[in-house]
CSV table of C-alpha atoms in Angstrom, one decimal:
chain,number,residue,atom,x,y,z
I,1,MET,CA,-172.4,-147.2,-16.9
I,2,ARG,CA,-174.4,-149.6,-13.7
I,3,VAL,CA,-172.6,-149.4,-11.1
I,4,ILE,CA,-172.5,-152.0,-7.7
I,5,PHE,CA,-169.9,-149.7,-5.6
I,6,MET,CA,-168.2,-151.1,-2.8
I,7,GLY,CA,-166.5,-149.3,-0.3
I,8,THR,CA,-166.0,-148.2,3.2
I,9,PRO,CA,-163.4,-145.0,4.3
I,10,ASP,CA,-163.0,-141.5,3.7
I,11,PHE,CA,-160.2,-143.0,1.2
I,12,ALA,CA,-163.7,-144.2,-1.1
I,13,VAL,CA,-165.7,-141.0,-0.6
I,14,PRO,CA,-165.0,-139.1,-4.0
I,15,SER,CA,-164.8,-142.2,-5.9
I,16,LEU,CA,-168.8,-142.4,-5.2
I,17,GLU,CA,-168.9,-139.0,-6.0
I,18,ALA,CA,-167.3,-138.7,-9.3
I,19,LEU,CA,-169.2,-142.2,-10.2
I,20,CYS,CA,-172.7,-139.5,-9.1
I,21,ALA,CA,-171.5,-136.6,-10.5
I,22,HIS,CA,-170.5,-137.9,-14.6
I,23,GLY,CA,-173.3,-140.4,-14.5
I,24,HIS,CA,-172.6,-143.6,-13.6
I,25,THR,CA,-175.6,-145.6,-12.6
I,26,VAL,CA,-174.7,-146.1,-8.5
I,27,ALA,CA,-177.6,-149.1,-7.9
I,28,GLY,CA,-176.1,-149.8,-5.2
I,29,VAL,CA,-173.7,-149.3,-2.4
I,30,LEU,CA,-172.4,-151.7,0.0
I,31,THR,CA,-170.0,-151.2,2.6
I,32,GLN,CA,-169.3,-152.4,6.3
I,33,PRO,CA,-171.9,-152.7,9.1
I,34,ASP,CA,-171.9,-150.0,11.4
I,35,ARG,CA,-169.5,-150.4,14.4
I,36,PRO,CA,-169.1,-149.2,18.1
I,37,LYS,CA,-167.1,-145.9,18.5
I,38,GLY,CA,-166.6,-143.3,20.9
I,39,ARG,CA,-166.4,-143.7,24.6
I,40,GLY,CA,-170.2,-144.4,24.4
I,41,MET,CA,-169.8,-146.7,21.8
I,42,LYS,CA,-172.5,-145.4,19.9
I,43,ALA,CA,-173.3,-147.6,16.5
I,44,ALA,CA,-171.2,-145.1,13.7
I,45,PHE,CA,-171.9,-144.7,10.4
I,46,SER,CA,-168.8,-145.4,7.3
I,47,PRO,CA,-167.4,-143.0,6.1
I,48,VAL,CA,-168.8,-144.3,2.9
I,49,LYS,CA,-172.6,-144.8,4.0
I,50,GLU,CA,-172.5,-141.2,5.0
I,51,ALA,CA,-172.6,-140.4,1.9
I,52,ALA,CA,-174.5,-142.4,0.6
I,53,LEU,CA,-177.3,-141.3,2.4
I,54,ARG,CA,-176.0,-138.1,1.1
I,55,LEU,CA,-176.1,-138.8,-2.7
I,56,GLY,CA,-179.3,-140.6,-1.7
I,57,LEU,CA,-177.9,-143.7,-3.0
I,58,PRO,CA,-179.6,-147.5,-2.2
I,59,VAL,CA,-177.5,-148.6,1.3
I,60,TYR,CA,-176.4,-152.3,1.9
I,61,GLN,CA,-174.3,-153.4,4.5
I,62,PRO,CA,-174.3,-157.8,4.8
I,63,GLU,CA,-172.3,-158.9,7.5
I,64,THR,CA,-170.9,-162.0,5.0
I,65,LEU,CA,-170.3,-161.9,1.3
I,66,ARG,CA,-170.7,-165.9,1.9
I,67,ASP,CA,-173.1,-168.7,0.7
I,68,HIS,CA,-173.9,-166.3,-1.9
I,69,ALA,CA,-175.1,-163.8,0.4
I,70,ILE,CA,-176.4,-161.1,-2.0
I,71,LEU,CA,-176.4,-162.6,-4.9
I,72,PRO,CA,-179.8,-161.7,-5.0
I,73,LEU,CA,-178.7,-158.1,-5.0
I,74,LEU,CA,-176.8,-158.3,-7.8
I,75,GLU,CA,-179.7,-160.3,-9.7
I,76,GLU,CA,-182.6,-157.2,-9.1
I,77,THR,CA,-179.6,-154.3,-9.2
I,78,LYS,CA,-177.3,-156.7,-13.0
I,79,PRO,CA,-173.8,-154.2,-12.5
I,80,ASP,CA,-172.8,-153.8,-15.3
I,81,VAL,CA,-169.2,-153.7,-13.0
I,82,ALA,CA,-168.8,-153.4,-9.3
I,83,VAL,CA,-165.9,-151.1,-8.5
I,84,VAL,CA,-164.6,-151.3,-5.0
I,85,VAL,CA,-162.7,-149.1,-2.7
I,86,ALA,CA,-160.8,-149.8,0.4
I,87,TYR,CA,-164.0,-152.2,1.3
I,88,GLY,CA,-162.6,-154.8,3.8
I,89,LYS,CA,-164.3,-157.8,2.5
I,90,ILE,CA,-162.7,-161.0,0.5
I,91,LEU,CA,-165.1,-161.1,-3.2
I,92,PRO,CA,-166.1,-164.4,-3.2
I,93,GLY,CA,-165.9,-165.7,-6.6
I,94,TYR,CA,-169.6,-165.4,-7.7
I,95,VAL,CA,-169.5,-161.9,-7.2
I,96,LEU,CA,-166.3,-161.2,-8.9
I,97,ARG,CA,-167.9,-163.5,-12.0
I,98,TYR,CA,-171.2,-161.6,-11.7
I,99,PRO,CA,-171.1,-158.5,-13.8
I,100,LYS,CA,-170.5,-157.7,-16.9
I,101,TYR,CA,-167.1,-155.9,-17.1
I,102,GLY,CA,-165.5,-157.6,-13.9
I,103,CYS,CA,-164.6,-155.9,-10.8
I,104,VAL,CA,-162.6,-153.5,-10.6
I,105,ASN,CA,-160.7,-152.2,-7.6
I,106,VAL,CA,-158.8,-148.8,-7.2
I,107,HIS,CA,-155.4,-149.8,-5.3
I,108,GLY,CA,-153.3,-147.2,-3.5
I,109,SER,CA,-150.5,-147.9,-5.1
I,110,LEU,CA,-148.0,-148.3,-8.1
I,111,LEU,CA,-149.3,-152.3,-8.2
I,112,PRO,CA,-147.2,-154.3,-7.7
I,113,LYS,CA,-145.6,-152.5,-5.6
I,114,TYR,CA,-147.0,-152.5,-2.1
I,115,ARG,CA,-149.9,-155.3,-2.5
I,116,GLY,CA,-152.2,-155.2,1.1
I,117,ALA,CA,-154.0,-152.9,3.5
I,118,GLY,CA,-151.1,-150.1,4.3
I,119,PRO,CA,-149.9,-149.2,0.7
I,120,ILE,CA,-150.1,-145.1,1.8
I,121,GLN,CA,-148.0,-146.1,4.7
I,122,ALA,CA,-145.2,-147.9,3.3
I,123,ALA,CA,-144.4,-145.5,0.7
I,124,VAL,CA,-144.4,-142.9,3.2
I,125,ILE,CA,-141.9,-146.0,6.0
I,126,ASN,CA,-139.9,-146.3,3.3
I,127,GLY,CA,-138.6,-143.0,2.1
I,128,ASP,CA,-140.5,-143.2,-1.2
I,129,THR,CA,-140.4,-140.7,-3.4
I,130,GLU,CA,-142.5,-141.1,-5.8
I,131,THR,CA,-146.8,-143.3,-4.8
I,132,GLY,CA,-150.0,-143.1,-7.5
I,133,VAL,CA,-153.4,-145.5,-7.7
I,134,THR,CA,-153.0,-149.2,-9.6
I,135,THR,CA,-157.2,-149.6,-11.3
I,136,MET,CA,-156.8,-153.6,-11.7
I,137,MET,CA,-159.0,-155.8,-12.6
I,138,MET,CA,-159.9,-158.3,-8.6
I,139,ALA,CA,-158.5,-161.5,-8.7
I,140,ARG,CA,-159.1,-164.2,-6.1
I,141,GLY,CA,-155.2,-162.9,-4.9
I,142,VAL,CA,-154.6,-159.6,-2.7
I,143,ASP,CA,-154.3,-157.2,-5.2
I,144,THR,CA,-153.0,-160.3,-7.8
I,145,GLY,CA,-155.5,-159.2,-10.8
I,146,ASP,CA,-154.4,-157.8,-14.4
I,147,MET,CA,-153.3,-153.7,-14.1
I,148,LEU,CA,-155.4,-151.5,-16.2
I,149,LEU,CA,-154.4,-147.6,-15.5
I,150,SER,CA,-152.3,-146.4,-12.5
I,151,ALA,CA,-151.3,-142.2,-12.7
I,152,SER,CA,-148.6,-141.1,-9.5
I,153,THR,CA,-147.8,-138.2,-7.5
I,154,PRO,CA,-144.7,-137.2,-5.8
I,155,ILE,CA,-144.2,-137.1,-1.7
I,156,GLY,CA,-142.3,-134.6,-0.4
I,157,PRO,CA,-139.7,-134.5,2.4
I,158,ASP,CA,-142.6,-133.3,4.9
I,159,ASP,CA,-145.8,-135.1,2.8
I,160,THR,CA,-147.0,-137.9,6.0
I,161,ALA,CA,-149.5,-140.1,5.7
I,162,GLU,CA,-152.7,-138.2,5.4
I,163,THR,CA,-151.4,-135.6,2.8
I,164,VAL,CA,-150.1,-138.5,0.7
I,165,HIS,CA,-153.8,-140.3,1.0
I,166,ASP,CA,-155.6,-136.6,0.4
I,167,ARG,CA,-154.1,-136.7,-2.7
I,168,LEU,CA,-154.9,-140.0,-3.5
I,169,MET,CA,-158.3,-140.0,-2.6
I,170,GLN,CA,-158.9,-137.7,-5.3
I,171,LEU,CA,-156.8,-139.5,-7.6
I,172,GLY,CA,-158.2,-143.2,-7.3
I,173,ALA,CA,-161.6,-141.1,-8.4
I,174,GLN,CA,-160.4,-139.5,-11.4
I,175,THR,CA,-158.6,-142.8,-12.5
I,176,LEU,CA,-161.5,-144.7,-11.9
I,177,LEU,CA,-163.5,-142.7,-14.6
I,178,ARG,CA,-161.1,-142.5,-16.8
I,179,THR,CA,-161.1,-146.8,-16.5
I,180,LEU,CA,-164.9,-146.7,-16.8
I,181,GLU,CA,-164.7,-144.4,-20.1
I,182,ALA,CA,-161.9,-147.2,-21.2
I,183,PHE,CA,-164.6,-149.8,-21.0
I,184,GLU,CA,-167.3,-147.6,-22.2
I,185,ASN,CA,-164.9,-147.5,-25.5
I,186,GLY,CA,-164.0,-150.1,-25.5
I,187,THR,CA,-159.8,-149.2,-25.0
I,188,ALA,CA,-159.6,-151.1,-21.8
I,189,VAL,CA,-156.0,-153.1,-22.0
I,190,ARG,CA,-155.1,-155.8,-19.2
I,191,VAL,CA,-151.6,-155.8,-18.1
I,192,PRO,CA,-150.2,-158.6,-15.7
I,193,GLN,CA,-148.7,-157.7,-12.3
I,194,ASN,CA,-144.9,-159.4,-12.6
I,195,ASP,CA,-145.2,-160.8,-9.0
I,196,ALA,CA,-141.5,-161.3,-9.1
I,197,GLU,CA,-141.6,-157.3,-8.5
I,198,ALA,CA,-144.7,-157.4,-6.0
I,199,THR,CA,-144.3,-156.4,-2.1
I,200,HIS,CA,-146.6,-156.6,0.6
I,201,ALA,CA,-147.7,-153.8,2.9
I,202,PRO,CA,-150.0,-155.2,6.1
I,203,MET,CA,-152.6,-152.8,7.6
I,204,LEU,CA,-150.8,-151.4,10.9
I,205,SER,CA,-151.0,-152.1,14.4
I,206,ARG,CA,-150.7,-149.3,17.7
I,207,GLU,CA,-147.1,-151.2,18.3
I,208,ASP,CA,-145.8,-149.7,14.9
I,209,GLY,CA,-145.7,-146.3,16.5
I,210,CYS,CA,-143.1,-147.2,19.3
I,211,MET,CA,-140.0,-145.7,18.3
I,212,ASP,CA,-137.0,-147.7,18.0
I,213,TRP,CA,-134.1,-145.4,18.5
I,214,THR,CA,-131.6,-147.6,17.1
I,215,LEU,CA,-132.2,-146.2,13.6
I,216,SER,CA,-131.1,-143.3,11.4
I,217,ALA,CA,-133.1,-140.6,11.8
I,218,ALA,CA,-133.3,-140.4,8.7
I,219,ALA,CA,-135.8,-144.2,8.5
I,220,LEU,CA,-137.3,-142.7,12.6
I,221,TYR,CA,-138.4,-139.4,10.8
I,222,ASN,CA,-140.1,-141.0,7.8
I,223,ARG,CA,-141.8,-144.0,10.7
I,224,ALA,CA,-143.0,-141.1,11.6
I,225,ARG,CA,-144.5,-139.5,8.8
I,226,GLY,CA,-146.1,-142.8,7.8
I,227,MET,CA,-147.5,-143.1,11.4
I,228,THR,CA,-149.5,-140.1,11.0
I,229,PRO,CA,-152.6,-139.8,11.8
I,230,TRP,CA,-152.5,-142.6,13.3
I,231,PRO,CA,-151.0,-144.4,15.4
I,232,GLY,CA,-148.9,-142.4,15.8
I,233,SER,CA,-145.9,-142.5,17.5
I,234,PHE,CA,-144.5,-142.8,21.2
I,235,THR,CA,-141.8,-143.9,23.3
I,236,TYR,CA,-140.8,-145.2,26.6
I,237,ALA,CA,-139.9,-142.8,29.5
I,238,GLY,CA,-140.0,-144.0,33.0
I,239,GLY,CA,-141.9,-147.0,32.4
I,240,ALA,CA,-145.1,-145.2,30.4
I,241,VAL,CA,-145.6,-144.5,27.5
I,242,LEU,CA,-145.5,-140.9,26.4
I,243,LYS,CA,-146.8,-140.4,22.9
I,244,LEU,CA,-144.4,-138.1,20.7
I,245,ALA,CA,-146.1,-135.1,17.5
I,246,GLY,CA,-144.3,-131.9,15.9
I,247,ILE,CA,-140.9,-134.9,14.6
I,248,ARG,CA,-138.1,-133.0,13.3
I,249,PRO,CA,-134.9,-133.6,11.5
I,250,ASP,CA,-132.2,-131.6,13.1
I,251,ALA,CA,-128.6,-130.4,12.7
I,252,ALA,CA,-127.6,-132.2,15.6
I,253,VAL,CA,-125.2,-135.2,16.2
I,254,SER,CA,-124.3,-136.7,19.0
I,255,ASP,CA,-121.7,-139.7,20.2
I,256,ALA,CA,-124.2,-140.5,23.2
I,257,ALA,CA,-126.2,-143.6,23.6
I,258,PRO,CA,-129.1,-143.7,21.1
I,259,GLY,CA,-132.8,-142.2,22.8
I,260,THR,CA,-130.8,-139.9,25.1
I,261,LEU,CA,-132.6,-137.1,25.4
I,262,LEU,CA,-130.8,-133.5,24.8
I,263,VAL,CA,-133.1,-131.1,26.5
I,264,SER,CA,-131.5,-126.9,25.7
I,265,GLY,CA,-133.3,-124.1,25.6
I,266,GLY,CA,-137.1,-125.3,26.1
I,267,GLU,CA,-136.0,-127.6,23.1
I,268,LEU,CA,-136.0,-131.4,23.1
I,269,ARG,CA,-133.3,-133.3,20.8
I,270,VAL,CA,-133.3,-137.6,20.5
I,271,VAL,CA,-130.3,-139.2,19.6
I,272,CYS,CA,-130.8,-142.6,16.7
I,273,GLY,CA,-129.1,-144.7,16.1
I,274,ASP,CA,-127.0,-142.7,13.2
I,275,GLY,CA,-125.6,-140.4,16.0
I,276,HIS,CA,-128.3,-137.6,14.4
I,277,THR,CA,-131.0,-136.5,16.4
I,278,LEU,CA,-134.6,-135.5,15.8
I,279,ARG,CA,-136.4,-132.7,17.3
I,280,ILE,CA,-139.3,-133.3,19.2
I,281,GLY,CA,-142.3,-130.8,19.0
I,282,SER,CA,-144.8,-131.6,21.4
I,283,VAL,CA,-145.8,-134.7,24.5
I,284,GLN,CA,-148.5,-136.2,25.5
I,285,PRO,CA,-147.8,-138.5,28.8
I,286,ALA,CA,-151.2,-140.7,29.6
I,287,GLY,CA,-153.7,-139.6,30.7
I,288,LYS,CA,-153.1,-135.9,29.8
I,289,ARG,CA,-153.2,-133.5,26.0
I,290,MET,CA,-150.7,-133.2,23.8
I,291,THR,CA,-148.7,-130.4,24.9
I,292,PRO,CA,-145.7,-128.1,22.8
I,293,VAL,CA,-142.0,-129.3,24.7
I,294,ALA,CA,-140.8,-125.8,26.4
I,295,ASP,CA,-144.4,-125.6,27.9
I,296,PHE,CA,-144.1,-129.5,29.4
I,297,LEU,CA,-140.3,-128.9,30.2
I,298,ARG,CA,-141.6,-126.1,32.6
I,299,GLY,CA,-143.2,-128.5,35.1
I,300,ASN,CA,-142.1,-131.8,34.0
I,301,THR,CA,-138.5,-133.6,33.6
I,302,LEU,CA,-138.2,-136.6,31.1
I,303,PRO,CA,-135.5,-139.3,32.0
I,304,GLU,CA,-131.9,-138.7,30.7
I,305,ARG,CA,-133.4,-141.3,27.4
I,306,PHE,CA,-136.1,-142.9,26.1
I,307,GLU,CA,-136.9,-146.4,26.7
I,308,PRO,CA,-137.2,-149.7,24.5
I,309,ALA,CA,-140.7,-151.2,24.2
I,310,PRO,CA,-140.9,-153.4,27.2
I,311,ALA,CA,-140.2,-157.5,26.4
I,312,HIS,CA,-143.6,-157.9,26.4
I,313,GLU,CA,-144.9,-155.4,23.6
């Protein structure tokens, strides 16, 4: 099948590689323009661009798809299908209508649950025990198109958004291949989504990593897992940001106020809103390195209680 591929981050790379490995003709790869990155703010390639160049595929990086900007490319490449995996741009109607089989999206949730840009994180944050991927026909709305195929994977108690992401990007590639095979065989079935069951999963911001110690220990542990690796978890100590890592549930309970620190034997526990505690493995003050708690406590002191986010946050 002749394919135009649209994608940008790591999540999309296995799908692109699978298309090439299984004999599909990738006539072109669209990805986001190079963006400044790092201390030197040098232009960095997206993971999909790096993969496409490695695979010897033509790469296109339009700033916009509006005003029929890529119509000449579509007319030149004549794709049977457009495959979209976390591209990061809204597809206009002329793009949606052009390919013979339309535009197929690989989405990181079991639709209609968790439409939007942050489905993997949302599933972990909400304490779900299962998630998956769905291939769907792209439509004008955000992740509202008819579903094609889905595949699921469990979420374990120690999984993070990172570990789930890495499983789903492989599962997405496998499900994409099955979807294109169904198109070729004439067995593809479109199933409309039930909008009444839809939930939304917005993109995370850095502020989402702030720990609200009035929540239960279980809820905060799930949030910490969902914030790994980005934006990470942090709190406020003495008015300054303190990043936290290695957050684990703990058996200790306390009737102290939420956010109270329990320090003993080189270990740090924080009291949560339900009286249960979380153990903190490592901490990182602003401008310093992440340090194991036992090492940090040998040369530093912490307040009696972690503070809520300042009002302006």
